[in-house]
mmCIF file with all atom_site columns, C-alpha atoms and ligand atoms in Angstrom:
data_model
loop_
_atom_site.group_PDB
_atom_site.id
_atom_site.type_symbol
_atom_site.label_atom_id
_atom_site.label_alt_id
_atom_site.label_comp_id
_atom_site.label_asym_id
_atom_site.label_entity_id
_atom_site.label_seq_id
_atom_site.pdbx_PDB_ins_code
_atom_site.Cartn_x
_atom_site.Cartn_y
_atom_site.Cartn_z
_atom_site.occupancy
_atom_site.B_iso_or_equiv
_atom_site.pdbx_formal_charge
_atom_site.auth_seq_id
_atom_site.auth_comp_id
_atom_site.auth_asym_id
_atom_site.auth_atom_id
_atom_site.pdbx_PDB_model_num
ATOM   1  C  CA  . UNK A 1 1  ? 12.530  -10.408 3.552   1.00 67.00 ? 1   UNK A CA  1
ATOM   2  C  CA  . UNK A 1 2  ? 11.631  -9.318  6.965   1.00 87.00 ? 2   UNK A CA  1
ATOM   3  C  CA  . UNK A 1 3  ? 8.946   -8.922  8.834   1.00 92.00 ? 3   UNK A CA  1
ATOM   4  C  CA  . UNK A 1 4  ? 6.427   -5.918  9.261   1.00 93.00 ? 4   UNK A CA  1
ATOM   5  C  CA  . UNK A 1 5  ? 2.907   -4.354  9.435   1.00 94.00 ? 5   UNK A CA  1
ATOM   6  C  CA  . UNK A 1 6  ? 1.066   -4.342  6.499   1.00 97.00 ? 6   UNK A CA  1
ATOM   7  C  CA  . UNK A 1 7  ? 0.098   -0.702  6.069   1.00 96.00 ? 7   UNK A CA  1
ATOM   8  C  CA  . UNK A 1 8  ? -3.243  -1.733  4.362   1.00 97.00 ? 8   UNK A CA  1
ATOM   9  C  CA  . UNK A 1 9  ? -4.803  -4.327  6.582   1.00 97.00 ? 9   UNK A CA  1
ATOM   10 C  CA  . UNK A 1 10 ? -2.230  -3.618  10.284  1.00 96.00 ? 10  UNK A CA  1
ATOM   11 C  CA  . UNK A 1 11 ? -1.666  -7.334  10.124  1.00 96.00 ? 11  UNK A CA  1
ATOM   12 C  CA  . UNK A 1 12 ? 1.615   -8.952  9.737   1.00 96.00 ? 12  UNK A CA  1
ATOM   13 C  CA  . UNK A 1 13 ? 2.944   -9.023  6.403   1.00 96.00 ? 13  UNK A CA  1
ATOM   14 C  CA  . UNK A 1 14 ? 6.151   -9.549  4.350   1.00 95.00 ? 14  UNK A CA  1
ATOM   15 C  CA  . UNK A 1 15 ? 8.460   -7.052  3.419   1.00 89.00 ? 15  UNK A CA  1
ATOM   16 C  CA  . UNK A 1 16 ? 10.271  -7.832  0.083   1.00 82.00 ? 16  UNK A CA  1
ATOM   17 C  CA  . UNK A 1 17 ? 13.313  -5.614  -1.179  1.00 79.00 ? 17  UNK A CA  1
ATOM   18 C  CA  . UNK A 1 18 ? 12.899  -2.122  -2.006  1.00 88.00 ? 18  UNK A CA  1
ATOM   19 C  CA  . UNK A 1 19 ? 12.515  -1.584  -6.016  1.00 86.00 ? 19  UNK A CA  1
ATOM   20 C  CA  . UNK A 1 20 ? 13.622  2.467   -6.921  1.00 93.00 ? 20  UNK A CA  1
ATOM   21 C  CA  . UNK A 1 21 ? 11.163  4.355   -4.246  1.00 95.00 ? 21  UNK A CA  1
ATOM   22 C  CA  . UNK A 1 22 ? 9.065   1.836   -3.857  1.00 96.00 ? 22  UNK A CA  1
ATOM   23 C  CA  . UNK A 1 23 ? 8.860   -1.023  -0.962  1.00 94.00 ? 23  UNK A CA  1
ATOM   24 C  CA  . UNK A 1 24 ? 7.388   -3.981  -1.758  1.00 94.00 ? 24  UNK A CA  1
ATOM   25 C  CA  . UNK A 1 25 ? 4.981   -5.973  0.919   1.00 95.00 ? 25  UNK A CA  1
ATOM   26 C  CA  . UNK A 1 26 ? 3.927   -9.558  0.773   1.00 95.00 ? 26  UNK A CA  1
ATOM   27 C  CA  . UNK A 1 27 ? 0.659   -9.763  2.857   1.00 96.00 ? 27  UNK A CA  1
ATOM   28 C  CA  . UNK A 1 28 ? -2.022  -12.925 3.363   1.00 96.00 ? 28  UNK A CA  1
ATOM   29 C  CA  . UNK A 1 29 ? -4.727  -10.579 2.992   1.00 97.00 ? 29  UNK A CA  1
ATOM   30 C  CA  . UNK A 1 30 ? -3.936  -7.867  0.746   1.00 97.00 ? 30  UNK A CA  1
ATOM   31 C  CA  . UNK A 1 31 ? -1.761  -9.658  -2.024  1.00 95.00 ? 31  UNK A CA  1
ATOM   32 C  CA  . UNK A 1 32 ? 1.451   -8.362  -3.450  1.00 94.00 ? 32  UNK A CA  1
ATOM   33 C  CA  . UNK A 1 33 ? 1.846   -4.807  -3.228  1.00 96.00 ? 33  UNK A CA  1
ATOM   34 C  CA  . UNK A 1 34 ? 4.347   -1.870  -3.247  1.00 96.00 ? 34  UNK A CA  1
ATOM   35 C  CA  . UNK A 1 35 ? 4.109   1.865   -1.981  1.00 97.00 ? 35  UNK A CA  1
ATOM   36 C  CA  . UNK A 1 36 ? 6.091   4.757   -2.824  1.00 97.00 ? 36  UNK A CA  1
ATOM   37 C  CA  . UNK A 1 37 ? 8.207   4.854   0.440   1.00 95.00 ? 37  UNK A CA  1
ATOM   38 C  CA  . UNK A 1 38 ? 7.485   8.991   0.179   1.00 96.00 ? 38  UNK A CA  1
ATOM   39 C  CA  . UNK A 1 39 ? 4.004   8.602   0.786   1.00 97.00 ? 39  UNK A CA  1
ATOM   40 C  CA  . UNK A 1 40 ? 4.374   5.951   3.813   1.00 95.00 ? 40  UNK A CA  1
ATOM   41 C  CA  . UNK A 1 41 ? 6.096   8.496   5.744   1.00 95.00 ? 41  UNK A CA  1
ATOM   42 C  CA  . UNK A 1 42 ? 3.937   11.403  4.995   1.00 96.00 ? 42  UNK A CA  1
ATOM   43 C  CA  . UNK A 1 43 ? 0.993   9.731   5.873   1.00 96.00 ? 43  UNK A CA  1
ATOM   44 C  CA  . UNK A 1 44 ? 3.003   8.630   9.388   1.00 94.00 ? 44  UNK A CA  1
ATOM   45 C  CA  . UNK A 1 45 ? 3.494   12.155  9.769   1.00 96.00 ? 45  UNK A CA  1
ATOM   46 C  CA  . UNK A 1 46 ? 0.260   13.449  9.338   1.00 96.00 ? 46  UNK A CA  1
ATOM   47 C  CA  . UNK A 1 47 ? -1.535  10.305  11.096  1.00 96.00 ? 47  UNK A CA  1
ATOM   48 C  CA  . UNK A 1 48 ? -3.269  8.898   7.949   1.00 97.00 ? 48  UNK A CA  1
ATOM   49 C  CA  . UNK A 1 49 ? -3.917  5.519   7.236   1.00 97.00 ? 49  UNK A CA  1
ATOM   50 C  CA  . UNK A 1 50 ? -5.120  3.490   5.017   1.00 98.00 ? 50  UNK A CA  1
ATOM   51 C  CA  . UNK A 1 51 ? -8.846  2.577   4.444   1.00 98.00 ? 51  UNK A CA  1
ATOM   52 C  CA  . UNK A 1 52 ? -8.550  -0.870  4.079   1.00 97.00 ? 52  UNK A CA  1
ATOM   53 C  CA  . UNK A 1 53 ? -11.581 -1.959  1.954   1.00 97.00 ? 53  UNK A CA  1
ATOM   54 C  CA  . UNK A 1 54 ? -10.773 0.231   -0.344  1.00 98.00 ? 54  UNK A CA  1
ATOM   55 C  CA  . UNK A 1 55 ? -7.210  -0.412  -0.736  1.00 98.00 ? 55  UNK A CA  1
ATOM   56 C  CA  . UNK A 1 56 ? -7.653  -3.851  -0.831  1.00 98.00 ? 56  UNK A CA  1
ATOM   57 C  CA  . UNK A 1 57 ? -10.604 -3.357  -3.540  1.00 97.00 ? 57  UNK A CA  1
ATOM   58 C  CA  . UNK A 1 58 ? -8.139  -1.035  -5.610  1.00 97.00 ? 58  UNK A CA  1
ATOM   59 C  CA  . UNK A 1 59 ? -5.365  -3.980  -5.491  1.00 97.00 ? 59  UNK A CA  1
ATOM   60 C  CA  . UNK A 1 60 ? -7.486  -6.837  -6.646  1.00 94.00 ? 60  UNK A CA  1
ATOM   61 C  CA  . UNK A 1 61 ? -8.594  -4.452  -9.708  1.00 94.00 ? 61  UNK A CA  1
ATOM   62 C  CA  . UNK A 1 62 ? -5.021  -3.329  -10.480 1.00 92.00 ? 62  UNK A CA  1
ATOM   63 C  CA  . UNK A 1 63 ? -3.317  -6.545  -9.750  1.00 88.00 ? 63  UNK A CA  1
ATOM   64 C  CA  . UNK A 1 64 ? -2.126  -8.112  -13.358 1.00 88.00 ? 64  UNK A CA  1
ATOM   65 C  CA  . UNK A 1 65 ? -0.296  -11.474 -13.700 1.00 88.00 ? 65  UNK A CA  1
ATOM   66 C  CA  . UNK A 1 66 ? 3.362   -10.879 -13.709 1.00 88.00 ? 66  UNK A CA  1
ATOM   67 C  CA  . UNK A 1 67 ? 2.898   -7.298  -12.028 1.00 89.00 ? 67  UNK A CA  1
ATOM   68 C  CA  . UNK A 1 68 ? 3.171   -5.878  -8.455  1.00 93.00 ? 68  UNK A CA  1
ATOM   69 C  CA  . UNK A 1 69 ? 0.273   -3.400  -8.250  1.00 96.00 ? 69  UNK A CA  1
ATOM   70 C  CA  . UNK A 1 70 ? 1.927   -0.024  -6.789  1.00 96.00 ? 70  UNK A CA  1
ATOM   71 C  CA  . UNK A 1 71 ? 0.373   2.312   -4.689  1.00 97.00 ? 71  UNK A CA  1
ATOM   72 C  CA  . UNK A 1 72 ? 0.954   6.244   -5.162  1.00 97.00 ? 72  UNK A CA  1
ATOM   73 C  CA  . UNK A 1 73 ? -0.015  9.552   -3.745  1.00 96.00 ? 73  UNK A CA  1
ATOM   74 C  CA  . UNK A 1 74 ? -1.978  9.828   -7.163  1.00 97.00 ? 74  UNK A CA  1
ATOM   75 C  CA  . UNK A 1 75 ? -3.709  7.036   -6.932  1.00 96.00 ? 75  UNK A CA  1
ATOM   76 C  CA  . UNK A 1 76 ? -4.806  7.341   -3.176  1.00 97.00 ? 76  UNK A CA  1
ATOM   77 C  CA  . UNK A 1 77 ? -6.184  10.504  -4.011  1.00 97.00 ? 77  UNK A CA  1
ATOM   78 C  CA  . UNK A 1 78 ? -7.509  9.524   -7.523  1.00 97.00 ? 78  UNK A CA  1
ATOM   79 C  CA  . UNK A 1 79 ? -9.681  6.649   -5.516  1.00 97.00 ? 79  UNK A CA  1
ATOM   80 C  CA  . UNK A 1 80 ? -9.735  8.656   -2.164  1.00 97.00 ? 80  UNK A CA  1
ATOM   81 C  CA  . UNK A 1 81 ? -7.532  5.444   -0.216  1.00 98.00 ? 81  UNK A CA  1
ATOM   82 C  CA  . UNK A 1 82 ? -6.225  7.085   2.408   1.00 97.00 ? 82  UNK A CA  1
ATOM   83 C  CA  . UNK A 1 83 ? -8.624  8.489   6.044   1.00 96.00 ? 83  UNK A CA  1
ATOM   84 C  CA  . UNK A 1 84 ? -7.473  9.983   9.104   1.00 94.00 ? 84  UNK A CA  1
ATOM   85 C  CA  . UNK A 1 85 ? -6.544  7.839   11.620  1.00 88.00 ? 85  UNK A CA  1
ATOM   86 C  CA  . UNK A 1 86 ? -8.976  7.709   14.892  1.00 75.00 ? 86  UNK A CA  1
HETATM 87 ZN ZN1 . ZN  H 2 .  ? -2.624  -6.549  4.469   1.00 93.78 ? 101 ZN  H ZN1 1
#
């Protein structure tokens, strides 16, 4: 575990170990999540965050006991999750 930004919410947040192309985050306001490490630094790249109601929304709904809720480029376009960054 070490420390980072949670790249839903920008607060600080857990990060767990990374599981196949995934990274894992552990944050206070978003829950247990993971993110295809791929999309992370494409959306650095282009300056794209995350829209942080949403994503959060989209967690709670796919969050299942037992079960790390994953985020992927599918699914951020699938419920439109990811907005320029101002
Ligand atoms: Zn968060």
């Amino acid at each position: 575990m070490s420390i980072t930004v949670c790249v839903v919410c920008g607060d600080s947040a857990e990060k767990a170990y990374p599981v196949g192309s995934f990274d894992e985050f552990k944050c206070p306001n978003c829950g247990y999540y993971s993110v295809d490490r791929q999309l992370i630094d494409e959306m650095e790249a282009a300056d794209q965050v995350f829209d942080t109601e949403r994503t959060q929304q989209y967690l709670m709904i796919h969050s299942r006991p037992g079960q790390v809720p994953a985020i992927t480029r599918d699914e951020t376009t699938n419920h439109q999750l990811i907005v320029e960054s101002t």
